[in-house]
GROMACS .gro file of C-alpha atoms in nm:
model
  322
    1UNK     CA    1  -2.940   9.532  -4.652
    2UNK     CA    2  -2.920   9.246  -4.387
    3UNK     CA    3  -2.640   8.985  -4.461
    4UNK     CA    4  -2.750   8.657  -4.559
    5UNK     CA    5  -2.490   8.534  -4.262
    6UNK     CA    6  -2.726   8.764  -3.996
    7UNK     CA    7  -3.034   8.641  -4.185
    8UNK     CA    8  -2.975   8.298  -4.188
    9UNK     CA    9  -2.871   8.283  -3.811
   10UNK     CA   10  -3.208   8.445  -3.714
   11UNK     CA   11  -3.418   8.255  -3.886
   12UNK     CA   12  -3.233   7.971  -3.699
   13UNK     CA   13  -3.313   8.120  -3.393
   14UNK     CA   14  -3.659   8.168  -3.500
   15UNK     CA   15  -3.738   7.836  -3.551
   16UNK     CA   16  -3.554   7.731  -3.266
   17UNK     CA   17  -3.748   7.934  -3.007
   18UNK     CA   18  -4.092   7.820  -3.172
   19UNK     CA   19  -3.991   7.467  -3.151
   20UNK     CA   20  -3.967   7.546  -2.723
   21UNK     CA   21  -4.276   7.760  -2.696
   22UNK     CA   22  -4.440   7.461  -2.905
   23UNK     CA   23  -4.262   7.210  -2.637
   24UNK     CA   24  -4.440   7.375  -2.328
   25UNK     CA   25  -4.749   7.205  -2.430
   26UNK     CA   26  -4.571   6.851  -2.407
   27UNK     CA   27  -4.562   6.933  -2.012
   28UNK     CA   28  -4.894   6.757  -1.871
   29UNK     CA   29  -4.963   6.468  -1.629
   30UNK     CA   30  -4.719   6.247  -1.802
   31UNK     CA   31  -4.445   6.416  -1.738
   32UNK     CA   32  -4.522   6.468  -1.363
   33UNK     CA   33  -4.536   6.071  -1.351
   34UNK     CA   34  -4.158   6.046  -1.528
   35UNK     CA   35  -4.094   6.298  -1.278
   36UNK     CA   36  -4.244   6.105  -0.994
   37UNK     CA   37  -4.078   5.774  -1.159
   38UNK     CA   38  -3.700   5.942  -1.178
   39UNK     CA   39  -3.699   6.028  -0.829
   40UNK     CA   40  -3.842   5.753  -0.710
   41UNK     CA   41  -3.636   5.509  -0.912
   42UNK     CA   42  -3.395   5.249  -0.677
   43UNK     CA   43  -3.127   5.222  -0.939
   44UNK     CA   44  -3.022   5.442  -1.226
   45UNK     CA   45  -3.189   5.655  -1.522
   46UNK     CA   46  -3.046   5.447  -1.835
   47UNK     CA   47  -3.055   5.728  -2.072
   48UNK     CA   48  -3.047   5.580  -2.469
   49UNK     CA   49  -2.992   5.736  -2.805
   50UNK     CA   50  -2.838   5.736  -3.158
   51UNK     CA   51  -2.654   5.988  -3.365
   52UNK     CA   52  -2.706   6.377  -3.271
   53UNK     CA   53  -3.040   6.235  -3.009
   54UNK     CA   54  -2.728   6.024  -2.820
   55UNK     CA   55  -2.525   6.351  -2.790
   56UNK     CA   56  -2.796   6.492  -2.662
   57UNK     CA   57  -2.859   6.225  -2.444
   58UNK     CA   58  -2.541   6.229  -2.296
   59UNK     CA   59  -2.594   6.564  -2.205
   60UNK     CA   60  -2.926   6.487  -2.057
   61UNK     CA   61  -2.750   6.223  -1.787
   62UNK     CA   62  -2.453   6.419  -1.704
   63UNK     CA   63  -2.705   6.717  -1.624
   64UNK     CA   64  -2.950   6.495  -1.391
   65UNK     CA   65  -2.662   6.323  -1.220
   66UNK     CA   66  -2.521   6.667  -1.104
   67UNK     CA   67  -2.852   6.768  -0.981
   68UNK     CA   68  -2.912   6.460  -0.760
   69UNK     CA   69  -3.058   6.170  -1.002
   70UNK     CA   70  -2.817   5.913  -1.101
   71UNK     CA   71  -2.816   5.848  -1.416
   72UNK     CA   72  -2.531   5.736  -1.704
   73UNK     CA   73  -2.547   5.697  -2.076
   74UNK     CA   74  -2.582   5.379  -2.269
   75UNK     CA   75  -2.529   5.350  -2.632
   76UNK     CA   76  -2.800   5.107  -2.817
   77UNK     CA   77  -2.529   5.020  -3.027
   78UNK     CA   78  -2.267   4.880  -2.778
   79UNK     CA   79  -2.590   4.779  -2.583
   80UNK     CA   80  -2.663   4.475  -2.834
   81UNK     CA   81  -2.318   4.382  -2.788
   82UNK     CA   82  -2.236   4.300  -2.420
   83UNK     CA   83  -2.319   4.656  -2.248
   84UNK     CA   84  -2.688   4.517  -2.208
   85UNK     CA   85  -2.519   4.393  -1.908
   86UNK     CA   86  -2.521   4.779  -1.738
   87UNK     CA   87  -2.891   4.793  -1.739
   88UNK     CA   88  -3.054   4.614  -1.409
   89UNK     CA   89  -3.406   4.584  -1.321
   90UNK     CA   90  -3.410   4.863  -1.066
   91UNK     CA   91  -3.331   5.076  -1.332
   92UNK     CA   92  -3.575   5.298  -1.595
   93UNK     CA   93  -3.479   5.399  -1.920
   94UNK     CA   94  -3.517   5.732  -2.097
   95UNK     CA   95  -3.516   5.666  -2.458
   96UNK     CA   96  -3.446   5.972  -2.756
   97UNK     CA   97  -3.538   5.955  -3.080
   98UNK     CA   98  -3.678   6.204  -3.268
   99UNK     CA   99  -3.812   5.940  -3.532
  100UNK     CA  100  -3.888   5.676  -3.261
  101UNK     CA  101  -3.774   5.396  -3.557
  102UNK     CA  102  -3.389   5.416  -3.500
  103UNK     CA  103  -3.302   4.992  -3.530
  104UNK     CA  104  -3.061   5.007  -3.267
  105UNK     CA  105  -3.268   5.105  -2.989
  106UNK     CA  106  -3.550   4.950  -3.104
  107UNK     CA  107  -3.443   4.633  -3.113
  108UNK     CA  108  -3.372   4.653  -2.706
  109UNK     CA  109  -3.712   4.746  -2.624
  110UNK     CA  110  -3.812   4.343  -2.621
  111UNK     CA  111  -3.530   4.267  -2.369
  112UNK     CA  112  -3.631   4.579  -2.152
  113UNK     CA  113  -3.964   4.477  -2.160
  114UNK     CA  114  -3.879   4.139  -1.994
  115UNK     CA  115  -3.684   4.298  -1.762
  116UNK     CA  116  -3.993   4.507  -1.696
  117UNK     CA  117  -3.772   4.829  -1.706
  118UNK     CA  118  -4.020   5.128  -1.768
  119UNK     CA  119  -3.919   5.263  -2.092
  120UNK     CA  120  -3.940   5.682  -2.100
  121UNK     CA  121  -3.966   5.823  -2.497
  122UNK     CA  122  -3.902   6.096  -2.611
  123UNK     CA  123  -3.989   6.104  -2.944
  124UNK     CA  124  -4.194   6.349  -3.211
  125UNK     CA  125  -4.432   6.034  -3.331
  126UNK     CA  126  -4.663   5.853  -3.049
  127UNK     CA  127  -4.760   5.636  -3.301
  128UNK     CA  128  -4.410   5.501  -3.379
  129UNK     CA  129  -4.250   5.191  -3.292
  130UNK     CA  130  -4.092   5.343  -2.998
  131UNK     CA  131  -4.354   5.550  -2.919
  132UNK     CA  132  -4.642   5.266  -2.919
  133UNK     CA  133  -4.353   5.061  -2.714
  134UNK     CA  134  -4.278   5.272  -2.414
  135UNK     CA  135  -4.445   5.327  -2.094
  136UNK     CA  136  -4.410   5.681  -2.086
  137UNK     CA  137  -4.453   5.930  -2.399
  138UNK     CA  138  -4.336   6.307  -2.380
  139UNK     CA  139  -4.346   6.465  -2.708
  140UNK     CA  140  -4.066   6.666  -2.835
  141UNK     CA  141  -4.274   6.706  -3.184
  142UNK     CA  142  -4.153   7.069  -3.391
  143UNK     CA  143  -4.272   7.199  -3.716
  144UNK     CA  144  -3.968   7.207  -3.894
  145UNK     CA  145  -3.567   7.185  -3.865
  146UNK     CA  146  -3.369   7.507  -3.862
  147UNK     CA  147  -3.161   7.313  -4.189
  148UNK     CA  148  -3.327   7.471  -4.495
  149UNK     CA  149  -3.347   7.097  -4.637
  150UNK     CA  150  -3.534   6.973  -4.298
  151UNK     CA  151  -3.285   6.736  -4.274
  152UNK     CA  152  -2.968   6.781  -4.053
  153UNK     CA  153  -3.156   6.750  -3.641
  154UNK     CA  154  -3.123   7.101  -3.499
  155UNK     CA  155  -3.507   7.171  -3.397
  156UNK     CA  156  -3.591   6.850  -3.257
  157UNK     CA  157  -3.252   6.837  -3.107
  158UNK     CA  158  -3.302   7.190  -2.898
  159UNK     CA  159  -3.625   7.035  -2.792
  160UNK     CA  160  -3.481   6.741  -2.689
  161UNK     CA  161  -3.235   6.904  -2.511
  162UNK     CA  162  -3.465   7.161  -2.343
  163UNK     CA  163  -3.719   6.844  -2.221
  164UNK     CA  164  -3.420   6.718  -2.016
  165UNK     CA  165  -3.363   7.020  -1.864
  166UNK     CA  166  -3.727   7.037  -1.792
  167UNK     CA  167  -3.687   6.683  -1.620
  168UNK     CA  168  -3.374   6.711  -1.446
  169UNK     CA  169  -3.472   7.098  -1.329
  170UNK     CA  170  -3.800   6.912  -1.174
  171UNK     CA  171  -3.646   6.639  -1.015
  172UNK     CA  172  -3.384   6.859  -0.838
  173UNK     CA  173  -3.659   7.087  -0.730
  174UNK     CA  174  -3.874   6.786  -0.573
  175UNK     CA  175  -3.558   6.622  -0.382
  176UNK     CA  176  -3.505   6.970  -0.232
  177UNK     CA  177  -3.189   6.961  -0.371
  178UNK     CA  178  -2.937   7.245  -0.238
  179UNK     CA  179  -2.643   7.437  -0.361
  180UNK     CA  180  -2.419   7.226  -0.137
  181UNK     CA  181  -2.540   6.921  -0.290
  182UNK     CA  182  -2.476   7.018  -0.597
  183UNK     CA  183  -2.138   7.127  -0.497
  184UNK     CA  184  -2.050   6.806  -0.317
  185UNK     CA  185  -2.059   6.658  -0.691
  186UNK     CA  186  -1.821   6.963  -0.889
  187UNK     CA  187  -1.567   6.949  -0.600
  188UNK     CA  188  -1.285   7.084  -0.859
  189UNK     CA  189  -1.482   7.332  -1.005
  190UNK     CA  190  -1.555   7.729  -0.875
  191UNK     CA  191  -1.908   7.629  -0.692
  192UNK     CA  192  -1.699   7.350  -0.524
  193UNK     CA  193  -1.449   7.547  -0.380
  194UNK     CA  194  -1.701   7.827  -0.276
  195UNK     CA  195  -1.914   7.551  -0.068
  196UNK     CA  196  -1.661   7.307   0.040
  197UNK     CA  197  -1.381   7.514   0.151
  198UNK     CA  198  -1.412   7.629   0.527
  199UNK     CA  199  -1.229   7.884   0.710
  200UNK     CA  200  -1.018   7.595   0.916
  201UNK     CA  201  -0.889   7.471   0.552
  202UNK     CA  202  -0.694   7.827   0.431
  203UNK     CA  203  -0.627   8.005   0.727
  204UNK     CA  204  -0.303   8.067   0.905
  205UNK     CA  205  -0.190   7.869   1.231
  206UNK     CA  206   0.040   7.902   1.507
  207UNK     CA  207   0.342   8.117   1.424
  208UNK     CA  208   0.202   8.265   1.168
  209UNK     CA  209  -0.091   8.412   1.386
  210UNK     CA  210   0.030   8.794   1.480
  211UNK     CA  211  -0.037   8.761   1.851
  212UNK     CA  212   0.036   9.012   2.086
  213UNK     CA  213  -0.041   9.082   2.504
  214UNK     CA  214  -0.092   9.389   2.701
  215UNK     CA  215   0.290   9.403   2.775
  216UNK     CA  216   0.394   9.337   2.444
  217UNK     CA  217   0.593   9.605   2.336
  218UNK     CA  218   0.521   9.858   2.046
  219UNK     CA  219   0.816   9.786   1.816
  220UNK     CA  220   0.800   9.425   1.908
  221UNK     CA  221   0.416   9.450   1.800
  222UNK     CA  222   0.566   9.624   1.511
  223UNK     CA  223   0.800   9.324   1.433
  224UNK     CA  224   0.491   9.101   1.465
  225UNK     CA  225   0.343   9.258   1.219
  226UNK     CA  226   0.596   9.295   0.948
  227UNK     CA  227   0.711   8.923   1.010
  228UNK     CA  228   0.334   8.814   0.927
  229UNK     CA  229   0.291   9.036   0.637
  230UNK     CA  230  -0.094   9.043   0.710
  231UNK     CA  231  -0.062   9.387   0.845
  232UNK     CA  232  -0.228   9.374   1.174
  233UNK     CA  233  -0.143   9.226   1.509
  234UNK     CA  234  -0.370   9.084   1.728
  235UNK     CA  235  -0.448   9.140   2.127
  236UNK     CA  236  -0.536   8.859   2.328
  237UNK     CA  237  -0.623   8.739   2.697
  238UNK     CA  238  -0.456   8.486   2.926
  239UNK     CA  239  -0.708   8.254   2.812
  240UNK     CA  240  -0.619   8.348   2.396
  241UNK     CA  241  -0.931   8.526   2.310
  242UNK     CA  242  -0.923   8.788   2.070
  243UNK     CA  243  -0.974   9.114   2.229
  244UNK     CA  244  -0.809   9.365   2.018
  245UNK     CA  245  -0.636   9.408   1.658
  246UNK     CA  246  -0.444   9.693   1.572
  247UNK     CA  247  -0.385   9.683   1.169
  248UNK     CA  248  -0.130   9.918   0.935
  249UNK     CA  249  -0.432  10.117   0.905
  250UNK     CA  250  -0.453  10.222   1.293
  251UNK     CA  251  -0.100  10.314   1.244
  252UNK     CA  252  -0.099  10.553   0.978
  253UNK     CA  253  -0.408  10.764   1.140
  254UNK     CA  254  -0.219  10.744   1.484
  255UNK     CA  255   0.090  10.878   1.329
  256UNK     CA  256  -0.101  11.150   1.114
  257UNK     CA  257  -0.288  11.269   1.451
  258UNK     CA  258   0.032  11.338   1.566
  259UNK     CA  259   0.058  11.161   1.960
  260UNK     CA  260   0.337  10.999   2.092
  261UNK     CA  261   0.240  10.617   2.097
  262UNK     CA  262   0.533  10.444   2.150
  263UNK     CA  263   0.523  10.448   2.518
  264UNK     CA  264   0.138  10.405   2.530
  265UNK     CA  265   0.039  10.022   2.679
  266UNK     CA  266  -0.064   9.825   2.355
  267UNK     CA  267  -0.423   9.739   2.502
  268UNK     CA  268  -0.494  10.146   2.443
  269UNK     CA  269  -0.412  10.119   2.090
  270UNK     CA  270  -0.596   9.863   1.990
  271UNK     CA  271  -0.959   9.841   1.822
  272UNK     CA  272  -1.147   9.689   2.046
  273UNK     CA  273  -1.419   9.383   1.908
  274UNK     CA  274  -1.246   9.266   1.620
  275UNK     CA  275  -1.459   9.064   1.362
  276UNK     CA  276  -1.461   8.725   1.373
  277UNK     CA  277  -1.593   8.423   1.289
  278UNK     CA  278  -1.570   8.043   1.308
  279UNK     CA  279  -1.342   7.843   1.201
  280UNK     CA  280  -1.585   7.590   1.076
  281UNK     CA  281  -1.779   7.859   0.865
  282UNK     CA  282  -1.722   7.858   0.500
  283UNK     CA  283  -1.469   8.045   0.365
  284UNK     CA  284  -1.736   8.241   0.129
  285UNK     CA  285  -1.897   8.335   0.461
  286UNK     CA  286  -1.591   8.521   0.561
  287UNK     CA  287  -1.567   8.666   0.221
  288UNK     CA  288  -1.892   8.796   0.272
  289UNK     CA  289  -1.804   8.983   0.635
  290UNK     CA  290  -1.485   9.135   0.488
  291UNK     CA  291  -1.652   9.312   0.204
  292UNK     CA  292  -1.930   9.439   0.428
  293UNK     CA  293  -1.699   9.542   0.686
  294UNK     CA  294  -1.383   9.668   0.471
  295UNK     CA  295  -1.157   9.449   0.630
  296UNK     CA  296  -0.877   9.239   0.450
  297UNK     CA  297  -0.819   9.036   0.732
  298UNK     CA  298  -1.097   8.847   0.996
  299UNK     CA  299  -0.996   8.634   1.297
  300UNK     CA  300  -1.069   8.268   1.323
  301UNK     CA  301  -1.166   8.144   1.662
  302UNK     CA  302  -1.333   7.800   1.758
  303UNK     CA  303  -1.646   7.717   1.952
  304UNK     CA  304  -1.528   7.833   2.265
  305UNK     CA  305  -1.393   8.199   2.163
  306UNK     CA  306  -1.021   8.105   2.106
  307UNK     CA  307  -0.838   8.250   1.843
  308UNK     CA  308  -0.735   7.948   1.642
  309UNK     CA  309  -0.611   8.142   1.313
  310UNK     CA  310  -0.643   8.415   1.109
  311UNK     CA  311  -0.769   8.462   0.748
  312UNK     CA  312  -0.647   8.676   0.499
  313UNK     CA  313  -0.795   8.819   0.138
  314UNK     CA  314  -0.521   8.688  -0.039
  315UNK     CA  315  -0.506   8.390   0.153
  316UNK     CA  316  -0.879   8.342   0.016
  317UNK     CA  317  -0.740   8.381  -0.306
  318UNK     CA  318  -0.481   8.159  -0.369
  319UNK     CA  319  -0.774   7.946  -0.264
  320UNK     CA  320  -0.984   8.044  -0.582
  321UNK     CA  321  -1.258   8.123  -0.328
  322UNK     CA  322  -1.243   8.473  -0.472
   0.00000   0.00000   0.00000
């Protein structure tokens, strides 16, 4: 027999899921013109709400301002008490209330109105106050709560939730907003660093670039290399581009093929076309050529061809862009 535990939490999800399948029929010209409206609007999305529809709501603005439409939370409450003052006329309002006859945010639609702010509602009943009120209605009606008593907002606040979503997803989608965008705003967190971080801003400069020339000698390459501790030194022209790199790699099959090597002129050692790749490329970019080529290290050279540094794995990781 099912425990009441399992039972309980599935008939939670149950209602849940109905209340978004129900939601999808909410989505109709209306919400295309809130769409059109958010994108379109000159100053903020004022989003509103009271009890569990404000944490929602706070959700709602923090998830449309990272995906390109400014927007900030007010709370009714503080609003008839000075923070009024936030709201300008270039702004809309998005309104939650699953009621639509919550006092406190009801009592601001009068001094919206006058600042002929569109009002946005989001609210189960069209024909409440708030409903009748504001300029746009999207319904985020359900049948029931998931709380046995059809009391405590879980339902309605899962729609709620999901109608944001719906909004913000929309509006990103119609601004042609891009990864980068969206990492320009998260510049601490893992997206950030994978977007933002080039090449130029984790690899190693000057001395600690493993350069060697044609009359470089082999143990002196040798000493390059161990010095660096990238395991590979690289060949370059009177002009420093990259034209060889001969890694720990090269020496271990050299050694096991059993020449003599020491005595051979460095350029004959070497692999010849090392990978490389811009300097001003992102760093994820050269993530992406080392795994497809096998390589722990890739070369760094500017517009021209010039090595300018050299990039290592671990280097990439101490960067977090791994």
């Amino acid at each position: 027999m099912m425990h009441p535990y399992i039972l309980s939490a599935l008939r939670t999800l149950d209602i849940e899921s109905n209340a978004l399948l129900l939601l999808k029929s909410s989505v109709d010209q209306v919400f295309v013109d809130v769409v059109h409206l958010f994108c379109a609007v000159k100053g903020r999305v004022i989003v509103m709400g009271m009890g569990k529809s404000g944490h929602i709501g706070r959700k709602i603005a923090a998830t449309l301002s990272s995906t390109g439409t400014p927007a900030f939370f007010v709370h009714p409450a503080e609003a008839s008490h000075g923070d009024l003052g936030m709201i300008r006329a270039q702004d809309v309002v998005l309104a939650i209330s699953n009621s639509g006859e919550v006092d406190e945010l009801n009592t601001l639609l009068p001094h919206l109105k006058r600042m002929q702010i569109p009002i946005v509602a989001l609210t189960s009943a069209p024909t409440s106050t708030l409903g009748r009120h504001a300029d746009f209605f999207i319904s985020t009606r359900v049948e029931s709560e998931a709380c046995p008593l059809n009391l405590a907002p879980t339902a309605s606040t899962t729609a709620q939730l999901a109608m944001g979503d719906a909004l913000a997803v929309a509006c990103l989608e119609s601004k042609g907003f891009q990864a980068s965008d969206f990492a320009a705003s998260h510049p601490g967190g893992t997206l950030g660093r994978k977007l933002l971080t080039r090449v130029s801003d984790v690899m190693r400069t000057g001395a600690n670039i493993p350069i060697v020339h044609d009359d470089t000698p082999f143990l002196s390459m040798m000493e390059q290399m161990s010095f660096s501790g990238l395991g590979l030194a690289i060949l370059v022209d009177e002009h420093q581009v990259p034209c060889g790199v001969f890694t720990d790699g090269d020496l271990r099959r050299t050694l096991t093929q059993g020449t003599s090597f020491i005595e051979q002129p460095i350029g004959l050692l070497m692999q010849k076309r090392p990978k490389t790749i811009l300097e001003s490329a992102l760093a994820i970019d050269a993530v992406s050529i080392m795994e497809a080529e096998r390589i722990t290290s890739i070369l760094a050279v500017d517009k021209a061809g010039l090595l300018v540094g050299v990039l290592n794995s671990n280097d990439l990781l101490r960067a977090k862009v791994i």
